[in-house]
Structures are given as structure tokens and as C-alpha cells.
Coordinates of C-alpha atoms and ligand atoms in Angstrom, one line a residue:
X1 CA -8.6 -3.7 8.0
X2 CA -12.3 -4.0 7.3
X3 CA -13.0 -7.5 6.2
X4 CA -14.0 -8.0 2.5
X5 CA -17.7 -7.4 2.1
X6 CA -18.0 -4.7 4.7
X7 CA -17.9 -1.0 4.1
X8 CA -14.5 -0.3 2.6
X9 CA -14.5 3.5 3.3
X10 CA -12.1 3.1 6.2
X11 CA -8.4 3.9 6.9
X12 CA -6.5 5.0 3.9
X13 CA -9.6 5.3 1.7
X14 CA -11.1 7.8 4.1
X15 CA -7.7 9.6 4.6
X16 CA -7.3 10.1 0.8
X17 CA -11.0 10.7 0.0
X18 CA -11.2 14.5 -0.1
X19 CA -7.9 14.8 -2.0
X20 CA -9.2 13.0 -5.0
X21 CA -13.0 13.4 -4.7
X22 CA -14.0 16.7 -3.4
X23 CA -15.9 18.9 -5.8
X24 CA -15.2 22.6 -6.7
X25 CA -17.2 25.0 -4.6
X26 CA -18.9 26.6 -7.6
X27 CA -20.1 23.2 -8.8
X28 CA -21.6 22.4 -5.4
X29 CA -23.3 25.8 -5.3
X30 CA -24.8 25.3 -8.8
X31 CA -25.8 21.8 -7.8
X32 CA -27.6 23.1 -4.7
X33 CA -29.3 25.9 -6.6
X34 CA -30.6 23.3 -9.1
X35 CA -31.8 21.1 -6.3
X36 CA -33.7 23.9 -4.6
X37 CA -35.3 24.9 -7.9
X38 CA -36.2 21.4 -8.9
X39 CA -37.6 20.4 -5.5
X40 CA -39.0 23.7 -4.1
X41 CA -37.1 23.2 -0.9
X42 CA -37.7 25.9 1.7
X43 CA -35.4 27.2 4.4
X44 CA -35.9 25.1 7.6
X45 CA -36.6 21.9 5.5
X46 CA -35.1 18.7 6.9
X47 CA -32.4 17.3 4.6
X48 CA -31.0 13.8 4.9
X49 CA -27.5 13.3 3.4
X50 CA -27.5 9.6 2.8
X51 CA -23.9 8.3 2.9
X52 CA -22.7 11.7 3.8
X53 CA -19.0 10.7 3.9
X54 CA -16.7 13.6 4.7
X55 CA -19.4 16.1 4.1
X56 CA -18.7 17.2 0.5
X57 CA -22.3 18.3 0.1
X58 CA -23.0 19.5 3.6
X59 CA -21.5 22.9 3.4
X60 CA -23.5 24.2 0.5
X61 CA -26.7 23.0 2.1
X62 CA -26.0 24.2 5.6
X63 CA -25.3 27.8 4.8
X64 CA -28.7 28.1 3.2
X65 CA -30.5 27.4 6.5
X66 CA -31.7 23.9 5.9
X67 CA -31.7 21.5 8.8
X68 CA -29.1 18.8 7.9
X69 CA -28.6 15.3 9.0
X70 CA -25.8 13.2 7.6
X71 CA -25.7 9.4 8.0
X72 CA -22.8 7.3 7.2
X73 CA -21.6 3.8 8.2
X74 CA -17.9 4.7 8.3
X75 CA -16.5 6.3 11.5
X76 CA -13.3 7.1 9.6
X77 CA -15.2 9.1 6.9
X78 CA -17.3 10.9 9.6
X79 CA -14.1 11.7 11.6
X80 CA -13.0 13.7 8.6
X81 CA -16.4 15.4 8.2
X82 CA -15.5 19.0 7.2
X83 CA -18.3 20.9 8.9
X84 CA -19.1 21.8 12.5
X85 CA -22.5 22.4 14.1
X86 CA -24.4 19.9 12.0
X87 CA -25.9 16.6 13.0
X88 CA -24.1 13.5 11.8
X89 CA -24.9 10.0 12.8
X90 CA -22.9 6.8 12.3
X91 CA -25.5 4.4 11.0
X92 CA -26.5 2.0 8.3
X93 CA -28.7 3.2 5.5
X94 CA -30.2 -0.3 5.3
X95 CA -31.8 0.6 8.7
X96 CA -32.2 4.4 8.7
X97 CA -32.7 5.4 12.3
X98 CA -35.7 7.7 11.6
X99 CA -39.4 7.5 11.9
X100 CA -41.5 7.3 8.7
X101 CA -42.1 10.4 6.7
X102 CA -40.0 13.0 8.5
X103 CA -37.6 14.1 5.8
X104 CA -38.2 16.8 3.1
X105 CA -35.2 15.9 0.9
X106 CA -32.8 13.0 0.7
X107 CA -29.6 13.6 -1.2
X108 CA -27.6 10.5 -2.1
X109 CA -24.4 11.3 -3.9
X110 CA -22.1 8.5 -5.1
X111 CA -23.7 6.2 -2.6
X112 CA -25.9 3.4 -3.9
X113 CA -23.2 2.0 -6.1
X114 CA -21.1 1.2 -3.0
X115 CA -23.8 0.0 -0.6
X116 CA -24.2 -3.7 -0.2
X117 CA -27.9 -4.4 0.1
X118 CA -28.6 -1.2 -1.7
X119 CA -32.3 -2.1 -2.3
X120 CA -32.9 -2.0 1.4
X121 CA -31.0 1.3 1.6
X122 CA -33.1 2.9 -1.1
X123 CA -36.4 1.6 0.5
X124 CA -35.3 3.0 3.8
X125 CA -34.5 6.4 2.3
X126 CA -37.9 6.5 0.7
X127 CA -39.6 5.5 3.9
X128 CA -38.0 8.4 5.7
X129 CA -39.4 10.9 3.1
X130 CA -42.6 12.8 3.5
X131 CA -45.2 12.1 0.8
X132 CA -44.3 14.1 -2.3
X133 CA -40.9 14.9 -0.9
X134 CA -37.8 14.4 -3.2
X135 CA -34.7 12.3 -3.4
X136 CA -31.8 13.5 -5.5
X137 CA -29.3 10.9 -6.7
X138 CA -26.0 12.3 -7.8
X139 CA -22.9 10.9 -9.5
X140 CA -19.8 12.2 -11.2
X141 CA -19.3 11.1 -14.7
X142 CA -15.9 11.5 -16.5
X143 CA -16.0 11.8 -20.3
X144 CA -15.2 8.6 -22.0
X145 CA -12.0 9.1 -23.8
X146 CA -10.6 11.4 -21.2
X147 CA -7.4 10.6 -19.4
X148 CA -9.2 10.0 -16.2
X149 CA -11.4 7.4 -17.9
X150 CA -8.5 5.9 -19.7
X151 CA -6.6 5.4 -16.4
X152 CA -9.7 3.9 -14.7
X153 CA -10.2 1.4 -17.5
X154 CA -6.5 0.4 -17.6
X155 CA -6.4 0.1 -13.8
X156 CA -9.4 -2.2 -13.9
X157 CA -7.9 -4.2 -16.6
X158 CA -4.7 -4.7 -14.6
X159 CA -6.7 -5.6 -11.5
X160 CA -8.7 -8.2 -13.4
X161 CA -5.5 -9.7 -14.9
X162 CA -4.3 -10.1 -11.3
X163 CA -7.6 -11.8 -10.4
X164 CA -8.9 -8.9 -8.3
X165 CA -12.6 -8.1 -8.6
X166 CA -13.4 -4.6 -9.8
X167 CA -17.2 -4.8 -9.6
X168 CA -19.0 -2.3 -7.4
X169 CA -20.6 -3.8 -4.3
X170 CA -23.8 -1.9 -4.9
X171 CA -26.2 -0.9 -7.7
X172 CA -25.5 0.5 -11.2
X173 CA -27.4 3.6 -12.2
X174 CA -30.1 1.7 -14.2
X175 CA -30.8 -0.5 -11.1
X176 CA -31.2 2.6 -8.9
X177 CA -33.6 4.1 -11.3
X178 CA -35.7 0.9 -11.6
X179 CA -35.9 0.4 -7.8
X180 CA -36.9 4.1 -7.2
X181 CA -39.5 3.9 -9.9
X182 CA -41.6 1.5 -7.7
X183 CA -42.3 4.2 -5.2
X184 CA -41.2 7.5 -6.8
X185 CA -41.6 9.3 -10.1
X186 CA -38.7 10.8 -11.8
X187 CA -39.2 14.5 -12.4
X188 CA -37.7 16.8 -15.0
X189 CA -34.6 17.1 -12.9
X190 CA -31.7 19.4 -13.0
X191 CA -29.4 18.2 -15.8
X192 CA -25.7 18.0 -15.6
X193 CA -23.4 20.4 -13.9
X194 CA -20.3 20.4 -16.1
X195 CA -16.9 21.3 -14.9
X196 CA -13.2 21.0 -15.7
X197 CA -10.7 19.6 -13.3
X198 CA -7.1 20.9 -13.7
X199 CA -4.8 18.1 -12.7
X200 CA -1.8 16.0 -13.7
X201 CA -1.5 12.3 -14.7
X202 CA 0.3 11.7 -11.4
X203 CA -2.7 13.0 -9.4
X204 CA -5.0 10.9 -11.5
X205 CA -2.9 7.9 -10.8
X206 CA -2.9 8.6 -7.1
X207 CA -6.7 8.9 -7.1
X208 CA -7.1 5.6 -9.0
X209 CA -4.8 3.9 -6.6
X210 CA -6.5 5.2 -3.4
X211 CA -10.1 4.1 -3.7
X212 CA -12.0 1.2 -2.2
X213 CA -11.3 -1.1 -5.1
X214 CA -7.7 -1.4 -4.1
X215 CA -8.0 -0.8 -0.4
X216 CA -7.3 -4.4 0.4
X217 CA -4.3 -5.0 -1.8
X218 CA -1.0 -5.5 0.0
X219 CA 1.7 -3.0 -0.6
X220 CA 3.7 -5.1 -3.0
X221 CA 0.8 -5.7 -5.3
X222 CA -0.1 -2.0 -5.2
X223 CA 3.4 -0.9 -6.0
X224 CA 3.5 -3.3 -9.0
X225 CA 0.2 -2.0 -10.1
X226 CA 1.4 1.6 -9.8
X227 CA 4.6 1.0 -11.9
X228 CA 2.7 -0.8 -14.6
X229 CA -0.1 1.8 -14.7
X230 CA 2.5 4.7 -14.6
X231 CA 4.2 3.2 -17.7
X232 CA 1.0 2.9 -19.6
X233 CA 0.0 6.5 -18.7
X234 CA 3.4 7.9 -19.6
X235 CA 3.0 6.2 -23.0
X236 CA -0.1 8.3 -23.6
X237 CA 0.9 11.6 -22.0
X238 CA 4.6 11.7 -22.3
X239 CA 5.1 12.5 -18.6
X240 CA 3.3 12.3 -15.2
X241 CA 3.6 16.0 -14.3
X242 CA 2.3 17.7 -17.3
X243 CA -0.9 19.8 -16.8
X244 CA -4.1 18.2 -18.1
X245 CA -7.7 19.5 -18.0
X246 CA -10.3 16.8 -17.5
X247 CA -13.9 17.4 -18.3
X248 CA -16.4 16.0 -15.8
X249 CA -20.1 16.3 -15.0
X250 CA -22.1 16.1 -11.9
X251 CA -25.3 14.2 -12.9
X252 CA -28.3 14.8 -10.8
X253 CA -31.5 12.7 -11.0
X254 CA -34.6 14.0 -9.1
X255 CA -37.4 11.7 -7.9
X256 CA -40.6 12.6 -6.1
X257 CA -42.3 10.3 -3.7
X258 CA -45.8 9.3 -4.8
Ligands
SAM301 C1 -18.3 7.4 -2.4 S1 -18.7 7.8 -0.8 C2 -19.7 9.2 -1.0 C3 -19.7 10.2 0.1 C4 -20.4 11.5 -0.2 N1 -21.9 11.3 -0.5 C5 -19.8 12.2 -1.4 O1 -20.4 12.4 -2.5 O2 -18.6 12.7 -1.2 C6 -19.8 6.6 -0.3 C7 -20.2 6.6 1.2 O3 -21.2 5.7 1.4 C8 -21.0 5.2 2.7 N2 -21.7 3.9 2.9 C9 -21.5 2.7 2.2 N3 -22.3 1.8 2.7 C10 -23.1 2.4 3.6 C11 -24.2 1.9 4.4 N4 -24.7 0.6 4.3 N5 -24.8 2.8 5.3 C12 -24.3 4.1 5.4 N6 -23.3 4.5 4.6 C13 -22.7 3.7 3.7 C14 -19.5 5.0 2.8 O4 -19.0 4.9 4.1 C15 -19.0 6.3 2.1 O5 -18.8 7.3 3.0

């Protein structure tokens, strides 16, 4: 297992990643349309997918004839990369293996929050950008009060009670914005791409028990956490296999290099 403090997107986290965290194709298409409109990206442009993971974003960029390079530190995530014929490199965003000013667009989705030394990673991404080129930071927000949010909050509470840290290893969104504001200006952006996930409480439980926060728990602790969380969730929903619709939004912030 990866030692604490290193990238935790390995083994079971990578194996389960797409099951819980892929995004609907139409959301990705709308997201890419928004990116192209907001940044004026032209076919042939060079796009760096920073922390590319399993390639959730890659497909919608590649079919539009952009040149694509995905960088990720986790070989296990890259092994599950869903697209052929694109360039992917195992590498550390804190030392992006590119010359200065060669990239037209950096996309960084769900990344800086999990990168230790995220400030270096942001500076490296900006360094790789051409002058006036763009960086788009994306994240998925669940509505507060939704079942997904309720389960996440309850899980973190149970983890804290067990003395297990739940903090992200990287930046929060305010910190990302502040760091980027040194070298980039935030533009009008794209706004949110809203969508609904049709799921069940059981699937939401599985997702909440498969991420990096719990990747280092031993099986006994994980099983106890699952039973307690399942009881709490059943108390709210009446069952684990009832159909539920969860509103979510892909939030996209666009920055231009000065
Ligand atoms: C939550 S996943 C996001 C993957 C993808 N961008 C997406 O939206 O599905 C975060 C990714 O960041 C990668 N990562 C974390 N620290 C990194 C670093 N220092 N250098 C490169 N990649 C890193 C992880 O391996 C993981 O694949």
C-alpha cells in the first residue's frame, strides 16, 4: 500500500474510481463546449490534462482534434485510462516535464485538492502555459442537504470519531483561487453544468467507502464503518436500494495567464 502522505490514488481507489466518479457524457460535452467558448481554443491546440486520472475528461477533448497530454502520478489510475492513441505520462505535477510556455490550455479537474505541495503544482501548470493561455479548474459540487452530501458528512463524522483524519491533502477552492490570482486573471468563466445522478443509497455508500480517505483503513474498521453508516442512511431513506435522484453540478473556473 502507498505510505501515508504519498498519492493515495492506487490499488482499490483506482479500481473503483470510474464506478463512482465518472461523469455523464452529455455533461462532459457541455463542459467541453463551454471551455472552447470561454477560451477560444482552436483545433490543433495543445491541452494538458493535469492529474488526468483514468481519462474522464480526455474523450470529449480528443474527438475534437485537440492535441492531448495527460499527466498523472498514479500508475494504477493511468493503467485504467479509458482512451487509446493519446499521450499520457506518469509524472508529478510539482515538476511538470515540459518546457516553459508550450501549452494552450490546462484542465485540472478534481486535482489540486488532493495534491500535496499543490502550490508547486499550480505554479508548474502556469509555467507550462503560453502567455494569455487558459487554465480551467473543475470540481463537482453536491447540493448541501442532498443524500450524497448527508452521507459524506456522516462518514467524515464517524471517521473523526475513530480518530481518522478527513482533511484533504491539498488546497481548498479559495486557496486555489488565491494562488492562481498571482499570475492569472479569472475570466467570466463558464458557470455550472448542472446534472442529476440516478442512484441508490447503496451505491452512494459504496462510493463514500471507496475513496482515498478510507484507502488505508484495515478491513475490520471499514466493515464497522459501513455497518454504522448503513444504519444511519437507512434511518433517513428507509432502505438501501430505493431509487434516488441526486442533483450535482460541475463547477468550472476559467483563468487566463497574464
Ligand atoms: C480525484 S482524481 C481526478 C482525476 C481526473 N482529473 C478526474 O476528474 O476524473 C485526482 C488525480 O490527481 C492525481 N495526483 C495527485 N497528486 C498528484 C501529483 N503530485 N502529480 C500528478 N498527479 C497527481 C491522482 O493520482 C489522481 O489521479
